[in-house]
CSV table of C-alpha atoms in Angstrom, one decimal:
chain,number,residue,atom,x,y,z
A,809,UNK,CA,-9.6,-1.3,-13.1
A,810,UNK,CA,-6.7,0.9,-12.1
A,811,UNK,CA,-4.7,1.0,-15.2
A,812,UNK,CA,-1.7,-0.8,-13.4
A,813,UNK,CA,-0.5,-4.0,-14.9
A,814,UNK,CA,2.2,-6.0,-13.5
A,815,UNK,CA,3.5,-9.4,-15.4
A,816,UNK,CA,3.5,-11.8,-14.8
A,817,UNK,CA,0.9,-12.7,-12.3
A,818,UNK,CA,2.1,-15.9,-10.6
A,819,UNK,CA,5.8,-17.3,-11.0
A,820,UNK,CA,7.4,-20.2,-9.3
A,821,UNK,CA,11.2,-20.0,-8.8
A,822,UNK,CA,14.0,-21.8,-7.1
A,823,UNK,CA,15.6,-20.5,-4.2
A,824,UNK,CA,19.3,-18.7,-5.6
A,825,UNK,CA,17.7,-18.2,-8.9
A,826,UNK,CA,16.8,-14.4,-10.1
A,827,UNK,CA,13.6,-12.9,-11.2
A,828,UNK,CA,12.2,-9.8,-12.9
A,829,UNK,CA,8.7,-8.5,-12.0
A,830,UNK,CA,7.2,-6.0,-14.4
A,831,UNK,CA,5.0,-2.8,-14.0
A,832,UNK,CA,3.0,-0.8,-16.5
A,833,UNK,CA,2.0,2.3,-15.0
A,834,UNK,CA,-1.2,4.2,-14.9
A,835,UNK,CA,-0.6,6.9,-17.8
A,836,UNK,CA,0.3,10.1,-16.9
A,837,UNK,CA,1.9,9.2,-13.3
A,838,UNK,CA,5.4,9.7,-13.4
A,839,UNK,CA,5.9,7.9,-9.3
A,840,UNK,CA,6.1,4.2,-9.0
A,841,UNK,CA,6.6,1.8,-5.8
A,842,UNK,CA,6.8,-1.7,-5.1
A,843,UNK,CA,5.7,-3.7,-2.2
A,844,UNK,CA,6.3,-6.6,-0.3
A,845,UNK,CA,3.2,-8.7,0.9
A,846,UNK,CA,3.4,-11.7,2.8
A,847,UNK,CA,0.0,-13.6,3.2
A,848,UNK,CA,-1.9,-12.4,6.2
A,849,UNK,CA,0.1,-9.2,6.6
A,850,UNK,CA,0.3,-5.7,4.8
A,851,UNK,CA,2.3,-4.9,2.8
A,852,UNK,CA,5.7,-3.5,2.8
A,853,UNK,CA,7.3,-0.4,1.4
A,854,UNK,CA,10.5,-1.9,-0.9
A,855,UNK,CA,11.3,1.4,-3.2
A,856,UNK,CA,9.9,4.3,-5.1
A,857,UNK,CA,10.8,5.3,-8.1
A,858,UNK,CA,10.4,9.3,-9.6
A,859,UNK,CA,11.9,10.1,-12.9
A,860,UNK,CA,13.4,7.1,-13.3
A,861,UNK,CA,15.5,7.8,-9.4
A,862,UNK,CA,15.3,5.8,-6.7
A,863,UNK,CA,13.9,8.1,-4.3
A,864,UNK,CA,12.8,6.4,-1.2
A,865,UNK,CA,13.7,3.0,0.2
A,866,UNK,CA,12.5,0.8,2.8
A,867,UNK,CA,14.4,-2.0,4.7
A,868,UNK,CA,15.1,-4.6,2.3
A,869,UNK,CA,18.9,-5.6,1.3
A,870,UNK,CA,20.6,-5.0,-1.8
A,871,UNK,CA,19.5,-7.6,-3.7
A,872,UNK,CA,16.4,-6.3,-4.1
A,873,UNK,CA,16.9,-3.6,-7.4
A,874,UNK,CA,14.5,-1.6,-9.5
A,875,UNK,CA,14.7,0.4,-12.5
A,876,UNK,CA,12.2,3.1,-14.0
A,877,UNK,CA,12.0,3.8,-17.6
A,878,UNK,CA,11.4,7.2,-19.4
A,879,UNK,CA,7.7,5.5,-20.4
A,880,UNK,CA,7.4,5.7,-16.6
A,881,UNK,CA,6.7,1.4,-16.5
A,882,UNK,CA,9.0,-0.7,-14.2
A,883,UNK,CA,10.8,-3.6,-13.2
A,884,UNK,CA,11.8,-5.2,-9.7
A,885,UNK,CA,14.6,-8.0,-9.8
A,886,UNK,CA,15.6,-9.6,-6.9
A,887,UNK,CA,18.6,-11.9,-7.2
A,888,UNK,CA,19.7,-14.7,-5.1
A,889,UNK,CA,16.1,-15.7,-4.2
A,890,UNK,CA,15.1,-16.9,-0.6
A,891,UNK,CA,12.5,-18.9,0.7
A,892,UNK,CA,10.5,-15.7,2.5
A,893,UNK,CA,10.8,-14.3,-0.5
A,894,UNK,CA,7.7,-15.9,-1.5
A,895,UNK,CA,5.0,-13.3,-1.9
A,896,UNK,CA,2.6,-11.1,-3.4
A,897,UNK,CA,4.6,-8.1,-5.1
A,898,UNK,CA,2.4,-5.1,-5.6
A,899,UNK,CA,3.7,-2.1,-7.8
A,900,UNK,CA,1.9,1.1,-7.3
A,901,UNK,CA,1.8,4.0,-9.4
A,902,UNK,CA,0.9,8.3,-8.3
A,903,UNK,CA,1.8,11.7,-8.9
A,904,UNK,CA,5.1,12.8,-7.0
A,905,UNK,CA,4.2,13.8,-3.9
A,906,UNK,CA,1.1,11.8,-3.7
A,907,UNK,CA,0.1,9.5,-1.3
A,908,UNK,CA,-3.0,8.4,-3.0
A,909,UNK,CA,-1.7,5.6,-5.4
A,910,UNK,CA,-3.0,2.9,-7.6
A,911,UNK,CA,-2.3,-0.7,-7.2
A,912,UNK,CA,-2.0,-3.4,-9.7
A,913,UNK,CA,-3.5,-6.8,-9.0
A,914,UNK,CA,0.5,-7.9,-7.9
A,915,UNK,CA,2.6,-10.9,-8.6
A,916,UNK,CA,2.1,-14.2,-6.6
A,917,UNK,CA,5.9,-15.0,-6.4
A,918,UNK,CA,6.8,-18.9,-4.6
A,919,UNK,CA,10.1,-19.6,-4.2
A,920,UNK,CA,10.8,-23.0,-3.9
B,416,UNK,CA,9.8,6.4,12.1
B,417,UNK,CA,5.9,6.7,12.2
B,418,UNK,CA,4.6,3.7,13.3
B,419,UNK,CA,0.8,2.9,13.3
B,420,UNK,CA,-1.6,0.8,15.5
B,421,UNK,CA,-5.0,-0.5,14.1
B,422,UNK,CA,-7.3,-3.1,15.5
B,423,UNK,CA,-6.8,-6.4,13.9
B,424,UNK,CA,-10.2,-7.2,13.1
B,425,UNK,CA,-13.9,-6.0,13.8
B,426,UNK,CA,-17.3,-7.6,13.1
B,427,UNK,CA,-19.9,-5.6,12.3
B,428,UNK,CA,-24.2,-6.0,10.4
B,429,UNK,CA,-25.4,-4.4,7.0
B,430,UNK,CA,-26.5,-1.7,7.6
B,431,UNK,CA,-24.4,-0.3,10.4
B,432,UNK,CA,-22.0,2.5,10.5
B,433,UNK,CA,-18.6,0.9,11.1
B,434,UNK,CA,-15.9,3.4,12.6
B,435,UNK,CA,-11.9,2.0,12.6
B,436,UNK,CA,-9.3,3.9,14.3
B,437,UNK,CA,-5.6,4.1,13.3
B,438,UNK,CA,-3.1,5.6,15.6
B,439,UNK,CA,0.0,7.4,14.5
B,440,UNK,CA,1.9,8.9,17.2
B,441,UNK,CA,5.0,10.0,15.1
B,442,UNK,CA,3.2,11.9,12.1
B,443,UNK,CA,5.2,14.3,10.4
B,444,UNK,CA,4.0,18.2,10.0
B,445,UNK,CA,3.7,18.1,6.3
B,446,UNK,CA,1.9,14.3,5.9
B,447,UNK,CA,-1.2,13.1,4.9
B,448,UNK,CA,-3.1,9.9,6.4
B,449,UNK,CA,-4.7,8.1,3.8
B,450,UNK,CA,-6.9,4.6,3.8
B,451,UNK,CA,-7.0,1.4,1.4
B,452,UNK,CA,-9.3,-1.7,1.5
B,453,UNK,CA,-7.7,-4.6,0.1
B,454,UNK,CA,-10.0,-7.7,-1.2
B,455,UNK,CA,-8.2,-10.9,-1.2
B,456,UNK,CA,-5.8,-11.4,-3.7
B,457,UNK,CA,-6.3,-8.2,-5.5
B,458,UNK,CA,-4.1,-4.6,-4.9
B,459,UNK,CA,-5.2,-2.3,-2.1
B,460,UNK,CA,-7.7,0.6,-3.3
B,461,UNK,CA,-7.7,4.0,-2.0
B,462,UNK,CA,-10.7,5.5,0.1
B,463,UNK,CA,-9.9,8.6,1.1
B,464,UNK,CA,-7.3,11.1,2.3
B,465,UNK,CA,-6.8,13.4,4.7
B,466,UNK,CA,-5.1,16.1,6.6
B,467,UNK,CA,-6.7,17.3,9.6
B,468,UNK,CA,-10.4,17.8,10.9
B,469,UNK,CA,-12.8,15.6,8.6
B,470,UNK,CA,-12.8,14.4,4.9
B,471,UNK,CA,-15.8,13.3,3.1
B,472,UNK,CA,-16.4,11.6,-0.2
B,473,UNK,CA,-18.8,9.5,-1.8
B,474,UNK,CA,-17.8,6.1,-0.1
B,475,UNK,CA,-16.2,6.7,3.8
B,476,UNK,CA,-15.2,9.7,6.0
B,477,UNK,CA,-12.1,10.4,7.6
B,478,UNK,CA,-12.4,12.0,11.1
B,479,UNK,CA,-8.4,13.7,12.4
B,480,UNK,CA,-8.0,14.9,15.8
B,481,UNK,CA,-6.3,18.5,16.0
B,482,UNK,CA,-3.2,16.5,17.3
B,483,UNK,CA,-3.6,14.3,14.1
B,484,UNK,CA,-2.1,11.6,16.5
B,485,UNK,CA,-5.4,9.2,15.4
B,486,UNK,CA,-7.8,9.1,12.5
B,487,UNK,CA,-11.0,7.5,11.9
B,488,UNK,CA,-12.1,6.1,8.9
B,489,UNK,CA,-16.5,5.9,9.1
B,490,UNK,CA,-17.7,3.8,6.8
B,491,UNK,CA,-21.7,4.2,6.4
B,492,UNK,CA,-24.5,1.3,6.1
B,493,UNK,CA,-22.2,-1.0,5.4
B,494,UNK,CA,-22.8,-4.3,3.2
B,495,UNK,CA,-21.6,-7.5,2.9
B,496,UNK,CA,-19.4,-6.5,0.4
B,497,UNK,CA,-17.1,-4.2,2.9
B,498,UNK,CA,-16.0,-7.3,4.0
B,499,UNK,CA,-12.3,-6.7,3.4
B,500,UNK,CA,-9.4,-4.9,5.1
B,501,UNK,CA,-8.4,-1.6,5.5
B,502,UNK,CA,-4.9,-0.3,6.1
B,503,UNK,CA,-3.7,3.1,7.3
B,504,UNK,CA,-1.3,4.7,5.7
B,505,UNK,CA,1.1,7.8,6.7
B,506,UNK,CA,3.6,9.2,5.2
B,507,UNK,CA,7.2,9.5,7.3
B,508,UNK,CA,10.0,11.3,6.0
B,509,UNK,CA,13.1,10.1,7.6
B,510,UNK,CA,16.7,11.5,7.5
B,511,UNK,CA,17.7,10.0,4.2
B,512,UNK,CA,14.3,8.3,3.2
B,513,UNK,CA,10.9,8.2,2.2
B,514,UNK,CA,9.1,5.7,4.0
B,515,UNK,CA,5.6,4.8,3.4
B,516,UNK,CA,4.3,3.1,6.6
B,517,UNK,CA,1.3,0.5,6.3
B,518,UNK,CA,-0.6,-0.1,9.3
B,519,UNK,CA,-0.9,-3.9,9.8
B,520,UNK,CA,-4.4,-3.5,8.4
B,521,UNK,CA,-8.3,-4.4,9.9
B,522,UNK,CA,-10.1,-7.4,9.1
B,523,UNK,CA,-13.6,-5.9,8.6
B,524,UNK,CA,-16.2,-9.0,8.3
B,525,UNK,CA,-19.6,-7.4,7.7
B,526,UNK,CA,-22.7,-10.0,8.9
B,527,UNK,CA,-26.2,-10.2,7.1
């Protein structure tokens, strides 16, 4: 147990609809970052939150938005879904400046 | 941006010491390397972290070459239950971002 939670932990959409994936930090760590992971590959960097600031961001378009709240939990939404969309979403949670972070168990998102 | 290079998969027996390399050409000065194993459908989980020269803790060792170009992550007597993969991780500050850079990962299979 890592003390991450993310809701909920599968979800089937429809392609062009919206969702919201949720993350409940590990108290006390004020970084969060969400990843992309498509099955068979690792995963990949979306954002990273500090302080409720996007602070870092990897190659993924617009559409894909997060906020932090002051409690430090957090929330990806990605509009306009797409097919390759369809993946395991891990939210991570650290110290700033650390590399060492702790994962939830994810979100199976299919987009259908 | 760093970019790292791990095998995709190795076979190894209980027992054995299993060593994986990662390389990591692009490294930044002030980064650290660090190492997750990832079970099936469950979050990645840290191993260990590291600088330069060698890290040890209670589960793995991390071996970094004075160019900190490669690491090693040793994993002693391994069991069946190491069956997993493990992903490299660096950091890589770019001009305007933060990038956390996954490896593609190594499918350890561990044999009785």
């Amino acid at each position: 147990e890592t003390g991450v939670t993310q809701s909920p932990t599968h979800l089937i959409k429809t392609r062009g609809q919206q969702v919201t994936l949720r993350c409940s930090s590990q108290s006390g760590h004020n970084t969060v970052s969400w990843y992309q992971q498509a099955l068979g590959q690792g995963p990949q960097f979306i954002f990273q939150y500090y302080r409720e600031e996007e602070n870092g961001r990897g190659n993924f378009p617009p559409r894909f938005s997060g906020l932090q709240f002051p409690n430090y939990s957090s929330e990806l939404n990605v509009n306009a879904l797409e097919l390759d969309d369809s993946a395991l979403y891990l939210c991570a949670s650290s110290f700033v400046g650390g590399v060492e972070a702790f994962f939830g168990q994810g979100t199976r998102l299919t987009v259908v | 941006l760093a970019k790292t290079t791990q095998p995709i998969s190795m076979d190894s027996y209980e027992g054995q010491e299993v060593n994986i390399t990662c390389s990591h050409n692009n490294i930044a000065t002030n980064d650290y390397i660090t190492w997750y194993q990832q079970f099936p459908s469950q979050g990645p989980r840290f191993i260990i972290q590291g600088y330069k020269t060698k890290v040890t803790n209670e589960v793995a060792s991390l071996f970094i070459p004075a160019d900190r170009k490669s690491s090693t992550l040793s994993l002693p007597r391994v069991s069946l239950s190491d069956t997993a993969v493990y992903y490299c991780l660096v950091g890589d500050r770019g001009q305007s971002n933060y990038q956390l850079i996954w490896g593609a990962g190594t499918k350890l299979i561990i044999k009785p």
